[in-house]
Each structure stands twice: as structure tokens, then as C-alpha cells.
Protein backbone atom coordinates (compact mmCIF):
# COMPACT_ATOMS: atom_id res chain seq x y z
CA UNK A 1 3.95 0.79 2.04
CA UNK A 2 1.45 0.42 -0.71
CA UNK A 3 -1.11 3.39 -1.03
CA UNK A 4 -4.69 3.74 -1.66
CA UNK A 5 -6.33 6.47 -2.89
CA UNK A 6 -9.76 8.56 -1.88
CA UNK A 7 -10.85 11.24 -4.53
CA UNK A 8 -13.18 13.45 -5.34
CA UNK A 9 -15.11 14.65 -8.27
CA UNK A 10 -15.98 18.33 -9.85
CA UNK A 11 -18.91 18.12 -11.25
CA UNK A 12 -17.27 18.76 -14.93
CA UNK A 13 -15.69 15.85 -14.80
CA UNK A 14 -17.16 12.43 -14.77
CA UNK A 15 -17.66 11.07 -11.24
CA UNK A 16 -16.10 8.04 -12.46
CA UNK A 17 -12.84 9.50 -12.21
CA UNK A 18 -10.41 7.76 -9.08
CA UNK A 19 -7.06 7.79 -8.09
CA UNK A 20 -5.88 5.18 -4.56
CA UNK A 21 -2.80 3.52 -3.53
CA UNK A 22 -3.29 1.48 -0.29
CA UNK A 23 -3.77 -1.58 1.41
CA UNK A 24 -3.23 -3.82 4.28
CA UNK A 25 -2.62 -4.00 8.49
CA UNK A 26 -4.51 -3.60 10.81
CA UNK A 27 -4.99 0.13 10.98
CA UNK A 28 -6.77 1.46 7.44
CA UNK A 29 -4.62 1.54 4.42
CA UNK A 30 -2.69 4.14 3.39
CA UNK A 31 -5.12 6.07 0.19
CA UNK A 32 -5.17 9.24 -1.83
CA UNK A 33 -8.48 11.47 -0.97
CA UNK A 34 -9.42 14.46 -3.66
CA UNK A 35 -12.33 16.27 -3.29
CA UNK A 36 -13.64 18.62 -5.86
CA UNK A 37 -11.89 21.86 -6.02
CA UNK A 38 -14.39 25.22 -5.21
CA UNK A 39 -13.46 28.53 -5.26
CA UNK A 40 -12.39 28.82 -1.46
CA UNK A 41 -11.57 25.01 -0.83
CA UNK A 42 -8.16 26.44 -1.55
CA UNK A 43 -7.82 28.89 0.98
CA UNK A 44 -5.40 27.86 3.54
CA UNK A 45 -8.54 28.54 6.11
CA UNK A 46 -10.31 26.33 4.80
CA UNK A 47 -7.55 23.61 6.77
CA UNK A 48 -8.81 21.72 9.26
CA UNK A 49 -4.85 21.48 11.02
CA UNK A 50 -4.56 18.16 13.57
CA UNK A 51 -1.20 17.56 15.14
CA UNK A 52 -0.85 13.89 15.85
CA UNK A 53 2.51 14.69 17.40
CA UNK A 54 0.93 16.69 20.39
CA UNK A 55 -1.96 15.14 21.82
CA UNK A 56 -4.24 12.45 20.89
CA UNK A 57 -7.20 12.51 18.22
CA UNK A 58 -9.59 10.36 19.11
CA UNK A 59 -10.00 9.11 22.08
CA UNK A 60 -7.22 6.23 22.27
CA UNK A 61 -10.41 2.97 23.30
CA UNK A 62 -12.63 4.03 20.89
CA UNK A 63 -9.81 3.26 18.50
CA UNK A 64 -8.59 0.30 20.26
CA UNK A 65 -12.23 -1.17 19.22
CA UNK A 66 -12.26 0.60 15.34
CA UNK A 67 -9.56 -0.80 14.99
CA UNK A 68 -8.63 -4.10 16.51
CA UNK A 69 -6.40 -6.29 15.61
CA UNK A 70 -7.82 -9.28 13.59
CA UNK A 71 -4.91 -11.75 14.86
CA UNK A 72 -5.46 -12.41 18.39
CA UNK A 73 -3.11 -14.54 21.20
CA UNK A 74 -6.15 -16.16 23.66
CA UNK A 75 -6.52 -17.19 26.82
CA UNK A 76 -5.33 -20.39 25.57
CA UNK A 77 -2.19 -19.55 24.41
CA UNK A 78 -3.24 -20.08 20.86
CA UNK A 79 -3.00 -17.58 17.74
CA UNK A 80 -6.31 -17.35 15.80
CA UNK A 81 -7.47 -14.98 13.05
CA UNK A 82 -11.51 -14.44 13.36
CA UNK A 83 -11.76 -16.76 16.00
CA UNK A 84 -10.42 -19.37 14.00
CA UNK A 85 -6.90 -21.15 15.28
CA UNK A 86 -4.07 -20.61 13.76
CA UNK A 87 -2.40 -23.64 14.05
CA UNK A 88 -5.95 -25.99 12.75
CA UNK A 89 -5.49 -23.48 9.40
CA UNK A 90 -1.00 -25.25 9.59
CA UNK A 91 -2.50 -28.55 9.88
CA UNK A 92 -4.59 -28.18 7.01
CA UNK A 93 -2.29 -26.33 4.50
CA UNK A 94 -0.72 -28.00 1.39
CA UNK A 95 2.56 -26.52 1.78
CA UNK A 96 4.80 -23.74 4.67
CA UNK A 97 5.37 -21.40 4.77
CA UNK A 98 2.57 -19.22 3.63
CA UNK A 99 0.61 -16.20 3.56
CA UNK A 100 -2.79 -15.55 5.05
CA UNK A 101 -4.94 -12.83 5.07
CA UNK A 102 -8.54 -11.92 6.83
CA UNK A 103 -11.09 -11.35 4.48
CA UNK A 104 -13.18 -9.04 6.39
CA UNK A 105 -10.68 -7.03 8.54
CA UNK A 106 -10.09 -5.91 4.72
CA UNK A 107 -13.62 -4.90 4.20
CA UNK A 108 -13.70 -3.48 7.97
CA UNK A 109 -10.62 -1.19 6.56
CA UNK A 110 -12.31 -0.28 3.30
CA UNK A 111 -15.65 0.85 5.31
CA UNK A 112 -13.38 3.06 8.00
CA UNK A 113 -12.27 4.96 4.65
CA UNK A 114 -15.68 5.13 3.97
CA UNK A 115 -17.30 6.39 7.25
CA UNK A 116 -14.60 9.28 7.14
CA UNK A 117 -15.64 10.43 3.86
CA UNK A 118 -19.13 10.21 4.48
CA UNK A 119 -20.69 12.95 2.45
CA UNK A 120 -17.66 13.76 -0.07
CA UNK A 121 -17.99 12.78 -3.61
CA UNK A 122 -14.90 10.37 -3.35
CA UNK A 123 -13.34 7.08 -4.54
CA UNK A 124 -11.18 4.67 -2.38
CA UNK A 125 -7.67 3.65 -4.73
CA UNK A 126 -6.16 0.68 -3.66
CA UNK A 127 -2.19 0.53 -5.31
CA UNK A 128 -1.80 -2.52 -6.71
CA UNK A 129 1.89 -2.52 -6.42
CA UNK A 130 0.76 -3.46 -2.81
CA UNK A 131 -0.52 -7.07 -2.93
CA UNK A 132 -1.60 -8.14 -6.42
CA UNK A 133 -3.55 -10.95 -5.33
CA UNK A 134 -6.57 -11.61 -7.95
CA UNK A 135 -9.40 -12.43 -5.43
CA UNK A 136 -8.17 -9.29 -3.01
CA UNK A 137 -8.03 -7.30 -6.45
CA UNK A 138 -11.88 -8.85 -6.46
CA UNK A 139 -12.94 -7.92 -3.53
CA UNK A 140 -11.56 -4.26 -3.35
CA UNK A 141 -13.82 -4.04 -6.73
CA UNK A 142 -16.63 -5.40 -4.91
CA UNK A 143 -16.39 -3.20 -2.46
CA UNK A 144 -16.05 -0.50 -4.29
CA UNK A 145 -12.76 1.14 -5.00
CA UNK A 146 -10.22 2.26 -7.31
CA UNK A 147 -7.32 1.65 -8.88
CA UNK A 148 -3.59 3.32 -8.54
CA UNK A 149 -1.36 1.57 -11.28
CA UNK A 150 2.41 1.73 -12.37
CA UNK A 151 3.06 -0.34 -14.93
CA UNK A 152 0.55 -1.80 -17.81
CA UNK A 153 0.60 -5.16 -16.49
CA UNK A 154 -0.83 -4.36 -13.49
CA UNK A 155 -3.21 -1.84 -15.92
CA UNK A 156 -4.45 -5.89 -17.78
CA UNK A 157 -4.39 -7.37 -13.92
CA UNK A 158 -7.01 -4.54 -13.02
CA UNK A 159 -9.54 -5.26 -15.97
CA UNK A 160 -9.04 -9.18 -15.19
CA UNK A 161 -10.47 -7.97 -11.49
CA UNK A 162 -13.04 -6.24 -12.77
CA UNK A 163 -11.81 -2.00 -11.61
CA UNK A 164 -13.52 0.60 -14.35
CA UNK A 165 -10.50 1.97 -15.63
CA UNK A 166 -11.78 5.09 -15.63
CA UNK A 167 -11.23 4.64 -11.98
CA UNK A 168 -8.09 4.62 -12.05
CA UNK A 169 -4.83 6.53 -12.13
CA UNK A 170 -1.47 5.42 -13.29
CA UNK A 171 1.77 6.75 -11.56
CA UNK A 172 5.30 6.02 -12.11
CA UNK A 173 8.49 7.56 -12.77
CA UNK A 174 9.82 5.50 -15.38
CA UNK A 175 6.12 4.43 -17.71
CA UNK A 176 7.03 3.10 -20.95
CA UNK A 177 5.18 4.22 -24.12
CA UNK A 178 3.31 0.82 -24.35
CA UNK A 179 1.66 0.96 -21.34
CA UNK A 180 1.02 4.36 -21.38
CA UNK A 181 -0.68 3.58 -24.49
CA UNK A 182 -3.02 1.16 -23.38
CA UNK A 183 -3.83 3.17 -20.43
CA UNK A 184 -4.96 5.95 -22.88
CA UNK A 185 -7.30 3.22 -24.54
CA UNK A 186 -8.82 2.83 -21.91
CA UNK A 187 -9.38 5.97 -20.58
CA UNK A 188 -6.87 6.18 -17.14
CA UNK A 189 -5.83 9.23 -15.72
CA UNK A 190 -2.09 9.21 -15.90
CA UNK A 191 0.34 11.63 -13.35
CA UNK A 192 3.13 13.25 -15.65
CA UNK A 193 6.19 13.16 -13.91
CA UNK A 194 9.43 14.58 -16.27
CA UNK A 195 9.60 16.51 -19.65
CA UNK A 196 10.02 13.15 -21.00
CA UNK A 197 6.88 11.26 -19.29
CA UNK A 198 4.79 13.79 -20.90
CA UNK A 199 5.69 13.81 -24.35
CA UNK A 200 5.08 9.84 -24.23
CA UNK A 201 1.82 10.48 -22.72
CA UNK A 202 1.42 13.18 -26.02
CA UNK A 203 2.74 10.44 -28.13
CA UNK A 204 0.52 7.66 -26.87
CA UNK A 205 -2.69 10.31 -27.15
CA UNK A 206 -1.98 10.35 -30.83
CA UNK A 207 -1.38 6.36 -31.21
CA UNK A 208 -4.72 5.35 -28.50
CA UNK A 209 -6.56 8.66 -31.04
CA UNK A 210 -7.86 9.65 -27.04
CA UNK A 211 -7.18 12.96 -25.67
CA UNK A 212 -5.85 11.93 -22.05
CA UNK A 213 -6.85 13.77 -18.89
CA UNK A 214 -3.75 14.12 -16.71
CA UNK A 215 -2.29 15.33 -13.69
CA UNK A 216 1.11 17.42 -12.99
CA UNK A 217 2.98 14.97 -10.58
CA UNK A 218 4.48 17.86 -8.15
CA UNK A 219 7.99 17.25 -5.57
CA UNK A 220 6.65 19.26 -2.43
CA UNK A 221 10.09 18.17 -1.21
CA UNK A 222 8.33 17.62 2.11
CA UNK A 223 9.68 15.54 4.82
CA UNK A 224 7.80 12.70 6.13
CA UNK A 225 9.93 11.62 8.59
CA UNK A 226 9.61 8.11 7.59
CA UNK A 227 12.53 5.35 6.04
CA UNK A 228 14.25 7.02 3.40
CA UNK A 229 13.15 4.27 0.75
CA UNK A 230 10.22 4.81 1.58
CA UNK A 231 10.05 8.83 1.08
CA UNK A 232 8.45 10.09 -2.08
CA UNK A 233 8.05 13.56 -1.91
CA UNK A 234 11.48 15.00 -0.51
CA UNK A 235 13.80 17.64 -2.93
CA UNK A 236 16.38 14.58 -3.33
CA UNK A 237 13.73 11.84 -4.55
CA UNK A 238 13.60 10.81 -8.62
CA UNK A 239 9.56 11.64 -8.49
CA UNK A 240 7.92 14.59 -9.85
CA UNK A 241 8.74 17.98 -10.52
CA UNK A 242 9.91 20.81 -9.36
CA UNK A 243 8.35 24.43 -8.67
CA UNK A 244 10.93 25.98 -10.78
CA UNK A 245 9.78 23.57 -13.71
CA UNK A 246 6.16 24.13 -13.61
CA UNK A 247 5.46 27.05 -16.00
CA UNK A 248 7.59 24.77 -18.56
CA UNK A 249 5.37 22.26 -18.20
CA UNK A 250 2.08 24.37 -18.51
CA UNK A 251 3.36 26.14 -21.53
CA UNK A 252 4.25 22.30 -23.29
CA UNK A 253 1.11 21.35 -22.30
CA UNK A 254 -0.72 24.22 -23.95
CA UNK A 255 1.03 22.64 -26.82
CA UNK A 256 -0.70 19.78 -26.77
CA UNK A 257 -4.85 20.97 -26.39
CA UNK A 258 -6.24 17.55 -28.67
CA UNK A 259 -3.72 15.19 -26.68
CA UNK A 260 -3.62 16.12 -23.25
CA UNK A 261 -6.43 18.15 -20.54
CA UNK A 262 -4.95 19.22 -17.26
CA UNK A 263 -8.00 18.33 -14.85
CA UNK A 264 -5.34 18.27 -11.23
CA UNK A 265 -1.93 18.50 -9.23
CA UNK A 266 -1.14 15.52 -7.70
CA UNK A 267 2.05 14.50 -5.20
CA UNK A 268 3.08 11.24 -2.35
CA UNK A 269 4.83 11.65 0.52
CA UNK A 270 5.78 8.52 1.15
CA UNK A 271 4.27 5.40 3.65
CA UNK A 272 3.90 4.70 6.69
CA UNK A 273 3.47 7.90 8.06
CA UNK A 274 2.34 8.79 11.76
CA UNK A 275 1.68 12.98 11.65
CA UNK A 276 -1.07 13.83 9.21
CA UNK A 277 -0.23 17.24 9.52
CA UNK A 278 2.64 16.58 7.55
CA UNK A 279 -0.71 16.10 5.04
CA UNK A 280 -1.42 19.31 6.19
CA UNK A 281 1.53 20.78 5.32
CA UNK A 282 1.63 18.79 1.83
CA UNK A 283 -1.72 20.07 0.86
CA UNK A 284 -1.51 24.07 2.02
CA UNK A 285 1.70 23.62 -0.81
CA UNK A 286 -0.43 22.14 -3.21
CA UNK A 287 -3.12 24.52 -2.86
CA UNK A 288 -0.84 27.32 -3.44
CA UNK A 289 0.32 25.85 -6.87
CA UNK A 290 -3.43 24.96 -8.03
CA UNK A 291 -3.85 28.55 -7.67
CA UNK A 292 -0.91 29.45 -9.54
CA UNK A 293 -1.99 26.60 -12.46
CA UNK A 294 -5.67 27.85 -12.78
CA UNK A 295 -4.16 31.46 -13.41
CA UNK A 296 -2.92 30.83 -16.72
CA UNK A 297 -6.58 29.55 -17.57
CA UNK A 298 -6.26 25.27 -16.94
CA UNK A 299 -9.18 24.13 -15.27
CA UNK A 300 -7.96 22.06 -12.56
CA UNK A 301 -10.48 20.23 -10.41
CA UNK A 302 -8.64 17.08 -8.47
CA UNK A 303 -5.44 17.58 -5.92
CA UNK A 304 -4.26 15.03 -5.46
CA UNK A 305 -1.88 14.17 -1.93
CA UNK A 306 -0.19 10.64 -1.98
CA UNK A 307 0.64 8.94 1.52
CA UNK A 308 0.38 6.12 3.41
CA UNK A 309 -0.21 6.05 6.85
CA UNK A 310 1.48 3.83 9.63
CA UNK A 311 0.53 1.32 11.34
CA UNK A 312 1.07 -0.26 14.95
CA UNK A 313 4.19 -2.78 13.60
CA UNK A 314 5.41 -3.03 16.73
CA UNK A 315 2.10 -4.44 18.85
CA UNK A 316 2.32 -1.71 21.69
CA UNK A 317 -1.17 -0.86 21.37
CA UNK A 318 0.40 2.68 20.62
CA UNK A 319 -2.27 5.42 19.56
CA UNK A 320 -2.26 6.44 15.89
CA UNK A 321 -3.75 8.27 13.56
CA UNK A 322 -7.30 7.56 11.59
CA UNK A 323 -8.51 7.42 8.27
CA UNK A 324 -11.41 10.49 9.39
CA UNK A 325 -8.63 11.78 11.42
CA UNK A 326 -6.45 11.78 7.99
CA UNK A 327 -9.59 13.43 6.33
CA UNK A 328 -9.95 15.35 9.03
CA UNK A 329 -6.47 17.51 8.98
CA UNK A 330 -6.96 19.16 5.52
CA UNK A 331 -10.33 19.25 3.23
CA UNK A 332 -9.14 19.69 -0.22
CA UNK A 333 -9.50 17.30 -2.84
CA UNK A 334 -7.02 14.45 -2.41
CA UNK A 335 -5.57 12.51 -0.12
CA UNK A 336 -3.11 8.64 -0.20
CA UNK A 337 -2.88 5.98 1.61
CA UNK A 338 -1.03 2.85 1.23
CA UNK A 339 -1.08 -0.24 1.12
CA UNK A 340 -0.59 -0.88 5.02
CA UNK A 341 -4.16 -0.19 6.01
CA UNK A 342 -6.71 -2.61 3.59
CA UNK A 343 -6.49 -6.03 6.27
CA UNK A 344 -3.43 -7.52 8.49
CA UNK A 345 -1.86 -10.31 6.77
CA UNK A 346 0.98 -12.68 8.07
CA UNK A 347 2.90 -15.05 7.44
CA UNK A 348 3.40 -18.35 8.83
CA UNK A 349 6.72 -19.91 8.97
CA UNK A 350 7.56 -23.16 11.05
CA UNK A 351 10.58 -23.23 13.00
CA UNK A 352 13.30 -25.78 12.12
CA UNK A 353 15.72 -25.24 14.86
CA UNK A 354 17.29 -23.07 17.92
CA UNK A 355 20.92 -22.91 17.15
CA UNK A 356 23.55 -20.75 18.82
CA UNK A 357 27.39 -19.77 17.97
CA UNK A 358 28.98 -19.08 20.91
CA UNK A 359 27.49 -14.93 21.67
CA UNK A 360 24.06 -15.28 19.28
CA UNK A 361 20.92 -17.41 19.29
CA UNK A 362 18.98 -18.39 16.23
CA UNK A 363 16.06 -19.56 15.22
CA UNK A 364 16.36 -20.48 12.62
CA UNK A 365 13.03 -21.20 9.93
CA UNK A 366 11.73 -22.02 6.79
CA UNK A 367 10.92 -18.44 5.91
CA UNK A 368 13.15 -15.91 4.14
CA UNK A 369 13.61 -12.58 2.71
CA UNK A 370 12.29 -14.10 -0.36
CA UNK A 371 8.96 -14.38 0.97
CA UNK A 372 9.42 -11.43 2.90
CA UNK A 373 11.93 -8.89 2.25
CA UNK A 374 11.21 -6.29 4.10
CA UNK A 375 13.33 -6.32 7.18
CA UNK A 376 16.57 -6.45 5.05
CA UNK A 377 15.24 -4.33 2.25
CA UNK A 378 13.59 -1.49 4.51
CA UNK A 379 15.44 -2.62 7.68
CA UNK A 380 11.54 -2.41 8.48
CA UNK A 381 10.62 -4.31 12.42
CA UNK A 382 7.56 -6.80 12.15
CA UNK A 383 6.05 -8.57 15.55
CA UNK A 384 7.47 -11.84 15.35
CA UNK A 385 5.27 -15.01 17.83
CA UNK A 386 4.35 -18.86 18.92
CA UNK A 387 1.39 -19.67 16.90
CA UNK A 388 0.83 -22.27 20.13
CA UNK A 389 1.39 -21.71 23.81
CA UNK A 390 5.24 -22.26 24.64
CA UNK A 391 6.21 -25.51 27.02
CA UNK A 392 5.51 -24.25 30.80
CA UNK A 393 9.45 -25.44 31.09
CA UNK A 394 10.44 -23.01 27.42
CA UNK A 395 13.23 -20.62 28.87
CA UNK A 396 12.67 -17.17 27.20
CA UNK A 397 15.84 -16.04 25.05
CA UNK A 398 17.03 -12.98 22.64
CA UNK A 399 17.34 -14.40 19.18
CA UNK A 400 17.98 -13.67 15.67
CA UNK A 401 14.91 -15.21 13.63
CA UNK A 402 16.66 -16.00 9.94
CA UNK A 403 16.08 -18.17 7.42
CA UNK A 404 17.84 -20.51 5.43
CA UNK A 405 18.87 -18.20 2.53
CA UNK A 406 22.37 -17.86 1.58
CA UNK A 407 22.80 -14.27 2.49
CA UNK A 408 24.04 -12.54 5.85
CA UNK A 409 20.69 -10.40 5.15
CA UNK A 410 18.49 -13.31 5.83
CA UNK A 411 16.58 -12.33 7.98
CA UNK A 412 12.73 -12.00 9.54
CA UNK A 413 14.01 -9.93 13.05
CA UNK A 414 16.87 -9.29 15.50
CA UNK A 415 17.34 -9.71 18.77
CA UNK A 416 14.00 -10.91 19.68
CA UNK A 417 12.75 -12.55 23.31
CA UNK A 418 10.57 -15.48 22.80
CA UNK A 419 10.40 -19.15 24.66
CA UNK A 420 12.70 -20.98 23.14
CA UNK A 421 10.21 -22.71 20.33
CA UNK A 422 10.28 -27.00 20.01
CA UNK A 423 11.46 -27.95 16.69
CA UNK A 424 8.35 -28.06 14.06
CA UNK A 425 6.83 -25.12 16.32
CA UNK A 426 4.61 -22.43 13.78
CA UNK A 427 6.14 -18.91 13.98
CA UNK A 428 3.72 -16.24 12.42
CA UNK A 429 5.45 -12.78 11.21
CA UNK A 430 1.97 -10.41 11.37
CA UNK A 431 1.63 -7.75 8.93
CA UNK A 432 3.01 -8.47 5.98
CA UNK A 433 0.05 -7.84 3.30
CA UNK A 434 1.89 -5.29 1.72
CA UNK A 435 4.66 -4.77 -0.12
CA UNK A 436 5.52 -8.45 1.16
CA UNK A 437 4.25 -11.56 -1.34
CA UNK A 438 3.82 -9.03 -4.10
CA UNK A 439 7.92 -8.76 -3.04
CA UNK A 440 8.88 -12.22 -3.34
CA UNK A 441 11.79 -13.90 -5.35
CA UNK A 442 12.33 -17.40 -5.68
CA UNK A 443 16.55 -16.88 -4.88
CA UNK A 444 17.78 -19.78 -3.64
CA UNK A 445 14.74 -21.46 -5.59
CA UNK A 446 12.71 -21.37 -2.65
CA UNK A 447 9.21 -21.09 -4.61
CA UNK A 448 6.83 -18.30 -3.40
CA UNK A 449 4.38 -19.20 -1.37
CA UNK A 450 0.91 -20.38 -1.60
CA UNK A 451 -2.30 -17.87 0.20
CA UNK A 452 -4.86 -18.34 2.20
CA UNK A 453 -7.65 -15.35 3.05
CA UNK A 454 -10.07 -16.54 6.10
CA UNK A 455 -14.07 -15.85 4.31
CA UNK A 456 -16.45 -14.25 6.38
CA UNK A 457 -18.05 -17.11 8.00
CA UNK A 458 -15.16 -18.31 9.17
CA UNK A 459 -13.96 -21.46 6.43
CA UNK A 460 -10.57 -20.71 5.06
CA UNK A 461 -9.73 -20.36 1.34
CA UNK A 462 -6.60 -20.43 -1.06
CA UNK A 463 -5.75 -17.85 -2.99
CA UNK A 464 -3.37 -18.52 -4.58
CA UNK A 465 -1.92 -21.70 -5.06
CA UNK A 466 2.25 -22.19 -4.24
CA UNK A 467 4.75 -22.22 -6.99
CA UNK A 468 6.50 -25.41 -7.41
CA UNK A 469 10.02 -26.99 -9.57
CA UNK A 470 7.83 -27.80 -12.39
CA UNK A 471 6.48 -24.21 -12.32
CA UNK A 472 10.13 -22.92 -12.98
CA UNK A 473 11.15 -25.68 -15.20
CA UNK A 474 8.88 -24.60 -17.86
CA UNK A 475 9.85 -21.48 -18.37
CA UNK A 476 12.57 -23.29 -20.39
CA UNK A 477 10.54 -25.66 -21.95
CA UNK A 478 11.31 -25.53 -26.17
CA UNK A 479 13.82 -23.71 -26.32
């Protein structure tokens, strides 16, 4: 649900340009890929279609090796993260619940995209919306990623993390003038989403006194076959412009040659996509739009197709597309990936007790929808298991795993078969790296938890302090 973008450059555009938005999970993160557009590259015949629905793209054993989950259950019944026992981490942290990530897994997932893009002039871009931890962003920037932004504050954070702004792209359907002016001043690429968006971009260019490189965000009306809340490229989506408006935008852009330069086209399909042939379909559609735009004299060098690859949330050893599968699907300029694929992460929670209401069993935990809203918001499934071995006589039962927040929607999993845990047993909710901590809240005054990661040498470092009640009170001081 986050996104990453891969971008390639045409000789006519500075090599520093790139898009991105993608991030965590056991498979690589979603991303956008932009490759240089050449005259021949916009013919459907150059697309290499791969239909993942019908046949495995690579040998399953090879894929499992490439994307081995950094969290594993050992023969001793304990959960490990990069060979570090999670139970021991739980006993050493200053507060629970907490988030735990694998720094080496982030690196491995980025490297999977780099390997797939070898020989192509491209940039891997990370969607900051997926997870905005400053330490994670600094690591991604160190690995060579660019950044995909949807707000002025995300741009400010990207600058703080050291990202080159000319390797960033600004998305969104409701960008405000203040944020656009900052993006124009810094040299960020900007996607045009609507008539008023173009008007604001022109105004921002005048404020900054700089010409802005822009792309048209086109709604291709492609069904990504995912949850409707994470689908962004169908005809009912709030994002992008429809093809019948294309000529209006081209005429309007021609009227402002000193403020904007049209350099490409962009579309975004959605997140958790498991069939890469959908990207192929979008590429064919977008290539036709590029041809139309070029026919009117625009020097268009970038095609940015966004969207995120799905991961094995059920931990069922499913054979899913890899970054190489995605890139092999269509040889065009830009492909998107999302935030679910740069690292694997989890949230650790303590079990408070087990209860039953006569017809249903519950494990009541100290984690909640406040820390991890995806199950409530998207009906997302995320694997849940015990951190340590259950007692030998523990009965296997079906539980709803719920939190203490005063909402019936406060659940992290329903109908899960688990050994009946003893009070205080640690539970883990897997694959919570993207769109989890970044969407956490202080509802019921549950303060946002701390974040940790396992380093390459096996040490554990805190990468974000947990919030406190005093932090909340500070907002009212002096009023």
C-alpha cells in the first residue's frame, strides 16, 4: 500500500530525476519504474507480457530463497528476527506494544529491485507515506533511493533525511499552493491531477521563479483486482484525469511555457497487486497516450506507471511476482511498486488475557487499531502467532484477536486458530511495515509506540521513541 517508483531517464532529462513510492514486506516493495522513452519503446510489440495468473514466473524454490522472511520460527518454538530471539527483544525494550523491523531485509528488498534493473537507467523511489520513520528514510536514501511525496511535510522530511529533491516526485489529488511552491523551489517533479491542480502548479512556479517539470496523471480505468480502498486507477477513482480531458490539459500547458514543462505521463493502479500482467495492460494504454502527446510537439521522456506488488500475507508459501517479473512484464519507462516491499516488519503485542462471551473466544491484547488500523480499515489479513512456544497442554482454539480500544472495529485478526496463550504471552502481527505506524493514532489516548530494528550485526536499536502522556499535554502549554 505504499509505493516505490523506479525511474529511467532520457538523455534530455537530468539523470537526477526520479519517482518512487514503495516500502515493506517479505517480498520487495511496490514501485514506479521510469525508463527512457525511445521511438521504438512505445510500440506494444516491445512489451513482454507475463501472465502470473496462469503460470509461475520463476521456480518457487528460487523465489522462496530470494524473499525468505526475516522473521522465522525455529525448531525450539521461538520466533527469531535475523537470528535474534524476539522474546529477548521483548524483555529488553522500554515499552510494549512496539514495532520491530529488519534493517538487513530493507537492504535485501532494495537490492532485489537493483538487480532486476541492472543495465537500465533507473531510480528506485520510496513512498514516504508508507512509513515515515526518519532512520528508515536515511537508510533508503543511503541505498540510492529517491522519494515519492504527497505533502509538503513529506518533502521537508525527505530533505531532512538527505534526499536529492530532483530525485523526488510530488503526487496527490489535492496539493496546496504552499506545498507546491516549496516543491517548485526545490526542483521536485510534480504530477498534474486536475484543472485546479495545474492552476496551482502554475502559480507555484511563478512564486518560486522556476519552471517546473510536470507529468500528467492519467486515469487509465484499469481494474487492479484489489480491495477498492487501495485501487487508484479505475474510472471511479478520485485520482487522475480522464482521456477525454487530455486535449484540454495539453492546450492549457502550451499556454504556460515559462511555468511548466511537460516531460511525461503517470498513472497509478493501486496496492497489493499480484498479477503483473495488469501493469502490462496499463503500459499499453499509457503508451498510446504518450504517442498522442508527442504528436502535438511535446518532448515527453518519462512514463511512470505506479502500483504495488502484493506479498504473502497468509504466510502460505504462495508464489508471487518478484521485482524481476514486474520489470520483465513491460519494457517501458516507469513502474510503480508500493510500500509493502522494502522490509518485513511486525508489531509485538502482549496478551492480557483470554475471555469468552459464550459463543466466541477472544484474546485481548494491549495493541489495537490505534497502532495498526489496516485490519479495521481495509479488512486486511495479517498473520498472527505466538512469540514463544505454547505450553504442551495448551488447547488449540479459534480466537478473535482484539484490543482495548472502545470500538467494535478494534480487532487485529478474526477467526484465528491459536494455542490458548498464558497471560502475558507475546503475540506478533506480521507484515506491518507499510501503512501501519504511519497511520497510527492516539485514539483513546493510546500513545504511539516506539520502533526498533535489528541491525546487520544482530544488535537491536531504537529508531523512534514511544510517545508519552507528557507529549500530549505539551500541545496545550501556554494556551
